[in-house]
Tab-separated table of C-alpha atoms in Angstrom:
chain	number	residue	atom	x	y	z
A	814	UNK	CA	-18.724	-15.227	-5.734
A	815	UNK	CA	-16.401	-13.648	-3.282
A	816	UNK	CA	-17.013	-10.091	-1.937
A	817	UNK	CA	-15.958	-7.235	-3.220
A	818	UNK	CA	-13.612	-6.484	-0.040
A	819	UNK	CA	-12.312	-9.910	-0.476
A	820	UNK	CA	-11.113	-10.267	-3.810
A	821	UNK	CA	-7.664	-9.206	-3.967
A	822	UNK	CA	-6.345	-6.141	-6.566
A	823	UNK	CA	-3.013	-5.920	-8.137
A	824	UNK	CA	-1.224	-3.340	-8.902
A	825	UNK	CA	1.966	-2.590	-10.910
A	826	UNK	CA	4.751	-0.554	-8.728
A	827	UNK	CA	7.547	1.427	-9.639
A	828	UNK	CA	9.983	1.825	-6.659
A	829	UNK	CA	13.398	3.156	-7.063
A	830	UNK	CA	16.984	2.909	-5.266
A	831	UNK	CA	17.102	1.638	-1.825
A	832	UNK	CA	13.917	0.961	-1.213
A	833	UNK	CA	13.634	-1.463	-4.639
A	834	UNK	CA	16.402	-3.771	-3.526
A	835	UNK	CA	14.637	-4.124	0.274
A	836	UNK	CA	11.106	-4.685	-1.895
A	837	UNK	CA	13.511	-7.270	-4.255
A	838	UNK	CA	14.976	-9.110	-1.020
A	839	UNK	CA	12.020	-9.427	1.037
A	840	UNK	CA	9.149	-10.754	-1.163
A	841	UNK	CA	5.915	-12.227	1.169
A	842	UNK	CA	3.108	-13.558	-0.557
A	843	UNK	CA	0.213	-12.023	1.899
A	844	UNK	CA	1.771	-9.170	3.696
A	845	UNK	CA	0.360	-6.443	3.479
A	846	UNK	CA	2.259	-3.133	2.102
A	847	UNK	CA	1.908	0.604	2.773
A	848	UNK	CA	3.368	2.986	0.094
A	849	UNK	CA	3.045	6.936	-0.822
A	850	UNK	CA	3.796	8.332	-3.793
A	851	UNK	CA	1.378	8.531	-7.144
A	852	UNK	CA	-0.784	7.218	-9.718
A	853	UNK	CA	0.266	7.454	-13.562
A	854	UNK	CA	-1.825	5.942	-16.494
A	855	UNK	CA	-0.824	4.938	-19.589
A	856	UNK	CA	-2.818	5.080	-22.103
A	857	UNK	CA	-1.969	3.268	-25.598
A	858	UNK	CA	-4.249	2.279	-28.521
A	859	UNK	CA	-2.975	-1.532	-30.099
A	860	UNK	CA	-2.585	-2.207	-33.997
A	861	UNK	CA	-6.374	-2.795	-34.032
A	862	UNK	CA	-7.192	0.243	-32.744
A	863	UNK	CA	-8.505	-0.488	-29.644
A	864	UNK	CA	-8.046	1.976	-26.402
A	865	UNK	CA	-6.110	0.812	-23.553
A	866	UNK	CA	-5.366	2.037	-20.474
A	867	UNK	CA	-2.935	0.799	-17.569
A	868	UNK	CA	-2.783	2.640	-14.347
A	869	UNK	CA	0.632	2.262	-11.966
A	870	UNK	CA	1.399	3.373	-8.738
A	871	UNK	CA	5.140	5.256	-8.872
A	872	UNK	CA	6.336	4.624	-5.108
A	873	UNK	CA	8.151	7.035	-3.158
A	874	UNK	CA	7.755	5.472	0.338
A	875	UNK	CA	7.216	1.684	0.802
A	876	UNK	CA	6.758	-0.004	4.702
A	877	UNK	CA	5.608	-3.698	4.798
A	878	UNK	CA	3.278	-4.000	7.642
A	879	UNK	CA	3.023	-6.501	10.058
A	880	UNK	CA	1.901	-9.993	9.314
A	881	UNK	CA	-1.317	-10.842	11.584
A	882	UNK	CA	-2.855	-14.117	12.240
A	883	UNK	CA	-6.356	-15.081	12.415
A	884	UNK	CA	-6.727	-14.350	16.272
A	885	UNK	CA	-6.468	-11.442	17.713
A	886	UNK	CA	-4.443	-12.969	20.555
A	887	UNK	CA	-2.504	-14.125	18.218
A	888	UNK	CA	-1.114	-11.364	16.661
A	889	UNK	CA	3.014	-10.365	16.623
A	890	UNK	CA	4.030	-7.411	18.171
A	891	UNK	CA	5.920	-5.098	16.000
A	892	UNK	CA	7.671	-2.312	18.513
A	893	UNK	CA	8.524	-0.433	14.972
A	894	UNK	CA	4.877	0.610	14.762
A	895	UNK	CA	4.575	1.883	18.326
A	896	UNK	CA	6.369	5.057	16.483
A	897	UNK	CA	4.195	4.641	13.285
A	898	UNK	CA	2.919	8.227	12.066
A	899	UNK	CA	0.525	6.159	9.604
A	900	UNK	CA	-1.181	3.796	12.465
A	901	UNK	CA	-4.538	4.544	13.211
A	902	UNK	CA	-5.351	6.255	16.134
A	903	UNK	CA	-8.551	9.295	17.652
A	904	UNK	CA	-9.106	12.057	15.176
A	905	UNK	CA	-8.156	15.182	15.936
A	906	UNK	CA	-10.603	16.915	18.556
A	907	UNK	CA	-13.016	19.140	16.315
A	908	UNK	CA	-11.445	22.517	17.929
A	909	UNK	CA	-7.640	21.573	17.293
A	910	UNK	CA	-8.321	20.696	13.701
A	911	UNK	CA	-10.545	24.075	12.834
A	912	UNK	CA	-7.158	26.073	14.745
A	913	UNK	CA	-4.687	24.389	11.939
């Protein structure tokens, strides 16, 4: 049995305008995707009575990220995410983030 980290979820999306034709016209099976917007459930009960429930993600914001191979070394170099606001990088010093 696979890990829980490395079993893979999926999830419908709802993405709108622009940013549903770029989603449409650049499909890749195992690259990864960043998004923002929300969760909605549905929540239904069939002709037998039964309880369902369905939960989507409504997209506001969707970024593919870059594709990285097994090596480190390896890796591609995407200049785009050099001005990434979502990459990670150092927390906040303690002091700056009690001033905000």
């Amino acid at each position: 049995m696979k890990a829980p980290a490395s079993i893979p979820s999926f999830f419908d999306v709802t993405v709108w305008a622009w940013q549903a034709e770029v989603c449409k016209a650049y499909p890749s099976k195992g690259r990864g995707v960043r998004m923002v917007g929300r969760l909605k459930q549905d929540r239904w009960a069939d002709p037998e009575g039964k309880n369902h429930s369905k939960v989507q993600v409504i997209a506001e914001h969707v970024e593919s990220k870059p594709r990285f191979k097994n090596k480190p070394e390896d890796q591609e170099h995407d200049p785009e995410q050099e001005d990434d606001p979502f990459r990670e990088t150092e927390p906040a010093p303690v002091e700056a983030a009690a001033a905000l």
